[in-house]
Coordinates of C-alpha atoms in Angstrom, one line a residue:
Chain A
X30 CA 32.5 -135.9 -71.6
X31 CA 35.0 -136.4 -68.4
X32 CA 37.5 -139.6 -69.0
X33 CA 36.4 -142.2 -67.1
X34 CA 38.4 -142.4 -63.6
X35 CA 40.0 -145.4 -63.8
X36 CA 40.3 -149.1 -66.0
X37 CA 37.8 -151.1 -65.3
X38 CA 37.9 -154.7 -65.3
X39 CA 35.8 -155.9 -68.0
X40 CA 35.2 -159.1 -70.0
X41 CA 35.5 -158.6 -73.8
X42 CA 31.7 -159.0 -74.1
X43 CA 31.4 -156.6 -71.3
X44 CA 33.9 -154.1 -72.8
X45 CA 32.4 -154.6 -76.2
X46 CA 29.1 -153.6 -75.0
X47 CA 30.5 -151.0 -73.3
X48 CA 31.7 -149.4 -76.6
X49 CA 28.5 -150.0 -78.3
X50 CA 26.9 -147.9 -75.7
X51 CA 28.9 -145.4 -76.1
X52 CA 29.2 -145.3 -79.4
X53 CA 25.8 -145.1 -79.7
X54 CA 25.5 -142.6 -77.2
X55 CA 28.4 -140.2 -79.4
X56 CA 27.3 -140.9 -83.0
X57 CA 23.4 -140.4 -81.3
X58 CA 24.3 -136.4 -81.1
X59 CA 27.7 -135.9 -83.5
X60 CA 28.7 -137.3 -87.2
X61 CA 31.1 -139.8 -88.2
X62 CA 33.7 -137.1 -89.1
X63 CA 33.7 -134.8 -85.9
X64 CA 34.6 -137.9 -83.5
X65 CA 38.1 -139.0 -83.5
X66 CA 39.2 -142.4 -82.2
X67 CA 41.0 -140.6 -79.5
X68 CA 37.6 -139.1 -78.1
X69 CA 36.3 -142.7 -78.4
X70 CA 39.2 -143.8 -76.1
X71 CA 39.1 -141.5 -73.6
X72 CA 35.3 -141.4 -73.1
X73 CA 35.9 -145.0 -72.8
X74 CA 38.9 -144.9 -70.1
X75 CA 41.0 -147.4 -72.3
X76 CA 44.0 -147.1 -74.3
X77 CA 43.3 -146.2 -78.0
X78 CA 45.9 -149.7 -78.6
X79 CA 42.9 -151.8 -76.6
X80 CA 39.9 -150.1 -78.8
X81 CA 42.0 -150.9 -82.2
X82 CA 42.0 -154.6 -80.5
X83 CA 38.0 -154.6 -80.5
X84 CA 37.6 -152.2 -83.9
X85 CA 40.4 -152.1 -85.5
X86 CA 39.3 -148.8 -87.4
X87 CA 36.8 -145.7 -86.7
X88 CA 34.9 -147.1 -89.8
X89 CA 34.7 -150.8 -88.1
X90 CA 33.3 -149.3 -84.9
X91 CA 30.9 -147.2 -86.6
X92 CA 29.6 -149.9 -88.9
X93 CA 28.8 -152.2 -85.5
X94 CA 27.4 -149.4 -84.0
X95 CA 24.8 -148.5 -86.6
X96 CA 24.7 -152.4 -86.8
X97 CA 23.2 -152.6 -83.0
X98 CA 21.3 -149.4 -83.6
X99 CA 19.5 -150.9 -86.6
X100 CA 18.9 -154.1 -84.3
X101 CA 18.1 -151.6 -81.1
X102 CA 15.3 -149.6 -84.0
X103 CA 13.7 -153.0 -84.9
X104 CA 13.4 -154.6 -81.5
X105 CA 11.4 -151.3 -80.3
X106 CA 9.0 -150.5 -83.4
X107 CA 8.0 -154.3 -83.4
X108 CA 4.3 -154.9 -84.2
X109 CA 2.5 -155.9 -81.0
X110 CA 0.2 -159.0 -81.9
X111 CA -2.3 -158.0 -79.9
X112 CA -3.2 -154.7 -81.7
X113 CA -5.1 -154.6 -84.6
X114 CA -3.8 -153.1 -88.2
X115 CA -4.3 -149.6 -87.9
X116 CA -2.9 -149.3 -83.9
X117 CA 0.3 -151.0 -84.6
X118 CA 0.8 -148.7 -87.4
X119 CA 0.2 -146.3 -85.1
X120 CA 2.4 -148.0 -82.6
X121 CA 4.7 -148.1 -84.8
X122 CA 5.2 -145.0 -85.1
X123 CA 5.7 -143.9 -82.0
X124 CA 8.3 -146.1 -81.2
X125 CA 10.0 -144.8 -84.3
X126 CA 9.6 -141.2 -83.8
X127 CA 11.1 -141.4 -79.8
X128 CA 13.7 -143.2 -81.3
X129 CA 14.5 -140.7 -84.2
X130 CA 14.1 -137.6 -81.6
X131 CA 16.7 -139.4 -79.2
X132 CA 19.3 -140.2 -81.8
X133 CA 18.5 -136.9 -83.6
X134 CA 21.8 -135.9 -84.8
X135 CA 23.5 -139.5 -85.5
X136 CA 20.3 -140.8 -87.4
X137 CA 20.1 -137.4 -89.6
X138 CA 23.8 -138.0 -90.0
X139 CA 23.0 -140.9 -91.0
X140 CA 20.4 -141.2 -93.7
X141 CA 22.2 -138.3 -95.0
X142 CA 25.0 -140.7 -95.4
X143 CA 27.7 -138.5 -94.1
X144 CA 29.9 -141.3 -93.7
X145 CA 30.8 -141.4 -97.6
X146 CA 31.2 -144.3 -99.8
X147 CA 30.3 -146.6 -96.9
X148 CA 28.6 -149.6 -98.5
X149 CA 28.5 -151.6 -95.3
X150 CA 26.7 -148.9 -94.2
X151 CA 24.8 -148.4 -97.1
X152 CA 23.6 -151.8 -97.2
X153 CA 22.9 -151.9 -93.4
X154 CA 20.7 -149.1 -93.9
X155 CA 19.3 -150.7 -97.1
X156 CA 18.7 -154.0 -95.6
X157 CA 16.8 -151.7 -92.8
X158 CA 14.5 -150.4 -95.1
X159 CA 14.1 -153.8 -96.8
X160 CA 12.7 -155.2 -93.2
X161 CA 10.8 -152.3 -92.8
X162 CA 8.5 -152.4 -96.0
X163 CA 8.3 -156.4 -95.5
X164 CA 6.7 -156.3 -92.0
X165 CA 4.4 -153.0 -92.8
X166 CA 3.6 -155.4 -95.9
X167 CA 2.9 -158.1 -93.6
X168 CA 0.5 -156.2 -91.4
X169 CA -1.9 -154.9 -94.1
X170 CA -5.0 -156.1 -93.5
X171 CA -5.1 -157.5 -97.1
X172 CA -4.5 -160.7 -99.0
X173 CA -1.4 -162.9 -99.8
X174 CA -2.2 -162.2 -103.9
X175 CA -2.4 -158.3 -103.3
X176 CA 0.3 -158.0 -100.7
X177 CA 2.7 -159.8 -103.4
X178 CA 1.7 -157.1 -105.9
X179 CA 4.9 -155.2 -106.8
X180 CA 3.6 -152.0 -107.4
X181 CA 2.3 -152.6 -103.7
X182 CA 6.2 -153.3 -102.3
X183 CA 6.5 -149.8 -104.4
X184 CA 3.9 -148.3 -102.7
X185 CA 4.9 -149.2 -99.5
X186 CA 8.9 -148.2 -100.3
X187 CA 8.0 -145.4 -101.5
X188 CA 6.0 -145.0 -98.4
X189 CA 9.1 -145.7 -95.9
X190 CA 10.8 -143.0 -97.9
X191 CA 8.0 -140.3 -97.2
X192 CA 8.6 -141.2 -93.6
X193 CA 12.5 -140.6 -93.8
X194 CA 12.1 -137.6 -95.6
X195 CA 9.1 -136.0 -93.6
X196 CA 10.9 -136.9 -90.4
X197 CA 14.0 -135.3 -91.5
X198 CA 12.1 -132.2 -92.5
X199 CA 10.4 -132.5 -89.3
X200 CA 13.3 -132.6 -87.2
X201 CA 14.9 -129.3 -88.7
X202 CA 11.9 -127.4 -87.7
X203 CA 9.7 -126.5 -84.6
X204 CA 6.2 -125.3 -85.5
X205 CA 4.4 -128.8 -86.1
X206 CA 4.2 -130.9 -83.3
X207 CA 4.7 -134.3 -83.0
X208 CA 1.6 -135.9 -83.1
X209 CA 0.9 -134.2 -86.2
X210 CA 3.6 -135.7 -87.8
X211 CA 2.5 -139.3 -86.5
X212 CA -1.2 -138.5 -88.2
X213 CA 0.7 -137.7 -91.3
X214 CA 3.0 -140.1 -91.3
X215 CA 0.4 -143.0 -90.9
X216 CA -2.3 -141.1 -93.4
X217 CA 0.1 -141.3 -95.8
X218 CA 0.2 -145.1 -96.0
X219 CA -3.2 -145.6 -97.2
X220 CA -3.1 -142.8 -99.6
X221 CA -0.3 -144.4 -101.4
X222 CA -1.9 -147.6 -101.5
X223 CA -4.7 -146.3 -102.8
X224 CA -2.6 -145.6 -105.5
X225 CA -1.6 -148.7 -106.3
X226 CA -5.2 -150.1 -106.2
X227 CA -5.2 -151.2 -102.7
X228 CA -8.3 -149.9 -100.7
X229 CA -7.8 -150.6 -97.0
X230 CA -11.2 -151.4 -95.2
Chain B
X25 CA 34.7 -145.1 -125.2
X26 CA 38.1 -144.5 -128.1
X27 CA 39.7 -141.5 -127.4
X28 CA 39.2 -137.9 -129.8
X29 CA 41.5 -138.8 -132.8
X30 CA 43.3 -135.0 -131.8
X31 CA 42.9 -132.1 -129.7
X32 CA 40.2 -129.8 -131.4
X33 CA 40.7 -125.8 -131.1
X34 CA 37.9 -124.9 -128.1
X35 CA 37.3 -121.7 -126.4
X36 CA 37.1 -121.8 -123.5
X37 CA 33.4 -121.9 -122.8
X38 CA 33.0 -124.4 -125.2
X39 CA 35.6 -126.7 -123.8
X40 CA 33.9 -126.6 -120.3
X41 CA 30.7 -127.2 -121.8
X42 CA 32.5 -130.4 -123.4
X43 CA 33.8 -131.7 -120.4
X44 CA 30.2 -131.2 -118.7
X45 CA 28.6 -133.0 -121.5
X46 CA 31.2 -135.8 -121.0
X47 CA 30.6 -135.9 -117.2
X48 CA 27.6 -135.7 -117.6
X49 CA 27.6 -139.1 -120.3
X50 CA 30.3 -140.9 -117.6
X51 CA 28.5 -140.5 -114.5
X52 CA 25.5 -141.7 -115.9
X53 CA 26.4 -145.1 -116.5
X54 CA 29.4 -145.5 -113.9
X55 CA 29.8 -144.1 -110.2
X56 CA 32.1 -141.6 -109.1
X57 CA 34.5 -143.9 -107.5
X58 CA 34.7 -146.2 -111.1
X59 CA 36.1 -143.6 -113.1
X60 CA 39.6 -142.2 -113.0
X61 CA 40.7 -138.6 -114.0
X62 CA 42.6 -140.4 -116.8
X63 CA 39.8 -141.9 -118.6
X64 CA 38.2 -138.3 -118.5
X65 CA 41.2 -136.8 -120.1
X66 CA 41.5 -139.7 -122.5
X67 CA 37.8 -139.6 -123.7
X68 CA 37.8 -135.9 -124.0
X69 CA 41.1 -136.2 -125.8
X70 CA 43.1 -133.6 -123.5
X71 CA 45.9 -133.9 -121.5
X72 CA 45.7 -134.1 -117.9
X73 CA 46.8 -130.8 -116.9
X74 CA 44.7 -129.1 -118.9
X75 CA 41.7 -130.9 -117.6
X76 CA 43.0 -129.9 -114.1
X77 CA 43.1 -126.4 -115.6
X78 CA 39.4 -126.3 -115.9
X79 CA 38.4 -128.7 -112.6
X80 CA 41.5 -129.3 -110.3
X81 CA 40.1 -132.0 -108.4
X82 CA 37.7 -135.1 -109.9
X83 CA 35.4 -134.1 -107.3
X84 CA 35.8 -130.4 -108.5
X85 CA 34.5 -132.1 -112.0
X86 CA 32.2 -133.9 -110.5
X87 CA 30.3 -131.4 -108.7
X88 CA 30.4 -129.6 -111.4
X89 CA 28.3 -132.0 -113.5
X90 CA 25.8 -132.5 -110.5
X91 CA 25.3 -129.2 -110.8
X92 CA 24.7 -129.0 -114.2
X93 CA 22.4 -132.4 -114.2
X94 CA 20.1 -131.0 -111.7
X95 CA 19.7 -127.6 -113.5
X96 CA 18.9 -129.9 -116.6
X97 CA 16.3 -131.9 -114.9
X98 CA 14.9 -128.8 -113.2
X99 CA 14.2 -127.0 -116.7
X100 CA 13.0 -130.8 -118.2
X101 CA 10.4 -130.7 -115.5
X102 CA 9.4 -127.3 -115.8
X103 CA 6.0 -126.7 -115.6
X104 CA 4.2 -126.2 -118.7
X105 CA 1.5 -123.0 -117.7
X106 CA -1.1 -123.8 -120.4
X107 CA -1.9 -127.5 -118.3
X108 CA -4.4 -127.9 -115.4
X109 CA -2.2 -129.0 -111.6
X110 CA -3.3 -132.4 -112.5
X111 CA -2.1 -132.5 -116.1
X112 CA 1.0 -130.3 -114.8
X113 CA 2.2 -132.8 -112.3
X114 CA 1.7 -136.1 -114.5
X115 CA 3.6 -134.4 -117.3
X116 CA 6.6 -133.3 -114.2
X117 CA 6.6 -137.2 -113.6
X118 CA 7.0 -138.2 -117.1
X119 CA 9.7 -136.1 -117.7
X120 CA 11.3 -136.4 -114.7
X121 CA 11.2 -140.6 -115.4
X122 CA 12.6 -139.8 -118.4
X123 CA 15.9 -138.2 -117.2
X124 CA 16.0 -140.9 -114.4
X125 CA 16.0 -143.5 -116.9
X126 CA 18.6 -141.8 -119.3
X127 CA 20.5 -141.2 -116.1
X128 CA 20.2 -144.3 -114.0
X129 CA 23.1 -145.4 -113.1
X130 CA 24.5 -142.0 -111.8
X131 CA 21.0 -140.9 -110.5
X132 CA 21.1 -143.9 -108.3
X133 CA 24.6 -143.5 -107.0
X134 CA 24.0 -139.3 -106.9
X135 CA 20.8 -140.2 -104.2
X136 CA 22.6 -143.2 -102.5
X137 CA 25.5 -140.4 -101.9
X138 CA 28.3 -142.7 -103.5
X139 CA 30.9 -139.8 -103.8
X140 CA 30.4 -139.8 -99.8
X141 CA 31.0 -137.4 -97.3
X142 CA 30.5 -134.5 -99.7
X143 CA 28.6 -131.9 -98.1
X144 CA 28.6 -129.6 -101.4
X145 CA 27.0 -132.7 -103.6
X146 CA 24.8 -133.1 -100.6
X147 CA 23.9 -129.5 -100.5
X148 CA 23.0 -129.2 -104.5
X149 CA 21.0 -132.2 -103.8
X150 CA 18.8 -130.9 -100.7
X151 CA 18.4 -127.5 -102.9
X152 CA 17.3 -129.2 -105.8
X153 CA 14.4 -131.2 -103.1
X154 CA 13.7 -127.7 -102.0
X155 CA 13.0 -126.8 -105.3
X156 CA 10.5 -129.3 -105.8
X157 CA 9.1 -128.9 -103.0
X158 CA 8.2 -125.5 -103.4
X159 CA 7.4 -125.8 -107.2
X160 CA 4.6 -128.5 -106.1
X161 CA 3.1 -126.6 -103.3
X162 CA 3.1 -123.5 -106.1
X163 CA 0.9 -126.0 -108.6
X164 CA -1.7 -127.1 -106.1
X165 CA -5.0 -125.5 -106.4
X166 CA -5.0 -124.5 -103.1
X167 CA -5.2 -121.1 -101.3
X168 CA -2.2 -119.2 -100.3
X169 CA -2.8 -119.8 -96.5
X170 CA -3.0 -123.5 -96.6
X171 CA 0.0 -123.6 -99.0
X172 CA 1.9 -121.8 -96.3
X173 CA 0.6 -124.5 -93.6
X174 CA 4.0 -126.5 -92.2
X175 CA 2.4 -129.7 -92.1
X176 CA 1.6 -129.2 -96.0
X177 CA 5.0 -128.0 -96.8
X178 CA 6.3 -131.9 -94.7
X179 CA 4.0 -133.5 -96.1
X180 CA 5.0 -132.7 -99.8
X181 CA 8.4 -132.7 -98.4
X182 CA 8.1 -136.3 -98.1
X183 CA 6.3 -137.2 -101.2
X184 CA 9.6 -136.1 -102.7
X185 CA 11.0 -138.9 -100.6
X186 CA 8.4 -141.2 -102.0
X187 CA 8.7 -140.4 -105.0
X188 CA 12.9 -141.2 -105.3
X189 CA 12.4 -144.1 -103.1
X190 CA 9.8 -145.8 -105.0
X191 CA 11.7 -144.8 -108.1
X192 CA 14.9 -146.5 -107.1
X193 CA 13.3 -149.5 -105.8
X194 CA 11.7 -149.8 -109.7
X195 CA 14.8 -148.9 -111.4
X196 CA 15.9 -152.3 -109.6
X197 CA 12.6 -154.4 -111.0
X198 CA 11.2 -155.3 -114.4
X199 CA 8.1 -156.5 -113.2
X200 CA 5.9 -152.6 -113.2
X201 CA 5.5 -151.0 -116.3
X202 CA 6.3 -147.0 -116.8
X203 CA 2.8 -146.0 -116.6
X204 CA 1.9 -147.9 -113.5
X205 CA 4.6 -146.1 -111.6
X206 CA 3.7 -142.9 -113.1
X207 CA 0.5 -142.9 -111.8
X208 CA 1.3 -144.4 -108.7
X209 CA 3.9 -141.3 -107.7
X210 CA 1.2 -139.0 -109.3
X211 CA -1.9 -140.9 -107.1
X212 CA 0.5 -140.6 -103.8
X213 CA 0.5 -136.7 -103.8
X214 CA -3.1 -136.6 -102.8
X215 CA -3.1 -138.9 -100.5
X216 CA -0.1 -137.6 -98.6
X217 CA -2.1 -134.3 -98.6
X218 CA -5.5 -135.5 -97.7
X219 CA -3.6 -137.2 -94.4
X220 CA -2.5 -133.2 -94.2
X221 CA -6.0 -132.3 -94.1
X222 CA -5.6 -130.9 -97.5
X223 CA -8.5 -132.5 -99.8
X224 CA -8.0 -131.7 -103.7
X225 CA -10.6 -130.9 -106.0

């Protein structure tokens, strides 16, 4: 990526955008480990003394990163009211999967957690999930009693974990397209509900 | 844990196997990160150096007793050949719940990737999926052709997934009984498959 010609003039919220972006836009295709602070600089067209300012490590800039990316993920898979159950899992999906095949290398990087003992990012990623099995939860057509079922929040976990790990799978091959995978991905919920008792209509 | 009142007379095989069986005991209960080369010397009542004669770095040790664990859990789950797939699979789970209980504390920080950027660890651990994967596929009652389908091979690929998720999220709950989740990762296999266009007997 070429330096950026010259120092632009930009407010801190402006600049701090700025380096989300392009964090983003590094992490999206390369690890934690094979991007130095220096490449984050000069991609940026500002001193390495004015990033420090903003993130005062590699670690702190990543962590916001995946922080906006996590927000970024949310804000594009959310449930459109208007669609019933089964077409905003659907929905869903999609949204999910353009977003996984965009960020390819950065989310594999990721949920591979190839940023170590992170537990920010750990828990960012964790807290993720968390929202992730709480609105699925909240979109089954089903009632309060069964949708507070633990072994139903298991179900569905354990669900959001087949869709990690699928994807992943997915992502390192080329003979299924992707369709496929959303069919599978979203036939898999109500098989694992039906293992924990719950038989959508 | 006292320390070993002296310093017993080992060969060398057997003193490895020790310090794996140690490891192995340590890691279960406590991270990577909470335990110090010291207390492994001290508990195995050897000095430092020669425990650095055997692994030179913790995480030599460390990935040493991965490896080891996962061998362990592969042979625990072995498949007995005198059961049915369905009786084969249930008796997998059992045994595999087993060694996740004994284990918890490390299995937990083992998945969650606590000892961080460690591409071997991470390696051992995407093997030992593989291995899974392929020793389900090998247990269905299905025909060679299907079994070699790609969408099959995903889709137990992230049943896996389901099945550590769902297990760590329960690990973190005392409100599901054993059983319950046993038959709930057991039920989840099917249903992953059916949404591959697989149906089971």
């Amino acid at each position: 990526m070429p330096p950026a010609k010259r120092r632009e003039r930009l407010s801190t919220e402006e600049r701090r955008e700025q380096l989300l972006a392009l964090g983003t836009d590094l992490f999206s295709s390369r690890s934690f480990d094979a991007i130095s602070i220096d490449e984050i600089a000069t991609a940026a067209g500002i001193s390495k003394g004015l990033l420090y300012h903003y993130f005062p490590t590699k670690r702190d800039f990543y962590v916001a990163v995946v922080e906006r990316a996590v927000e970024n993920l949310h804000t594009a898979t959310a449930p459109d009211p208007g669609l019933d159950p089964a077409a905003v899992l659907v929905a869903s999906l999609d949204a999910y999967l353009d977003y996984v095949v965009t960020f390819a290398e950065g989310w594999s990087a990721l949920l591979r957690a190839g940023i170590g003992a992170d537990s920010v990012v750990n828990a960012l990623v964790e807290t993720s999930r968390t929202r992730f099995v709480e609105r699925t939860i909240a979109n089954l057509p089903i009632d309060s009693e069964r949708a507070a079922d633990p072994l139903v929040r298991i179900a569905v976990r354990g669900w959001v974990g087949f869709v990690e790990a699928a994807t992943l799978d997915w992502l390192e091959r080329d003979d299924v397209d992707r369709r496929a995978l959303r069919d599978l991905l979203a036939g898999a919920l109500p098989g694992a509900l039906a293992a924990a008792g719950v038989t959508l209509a």
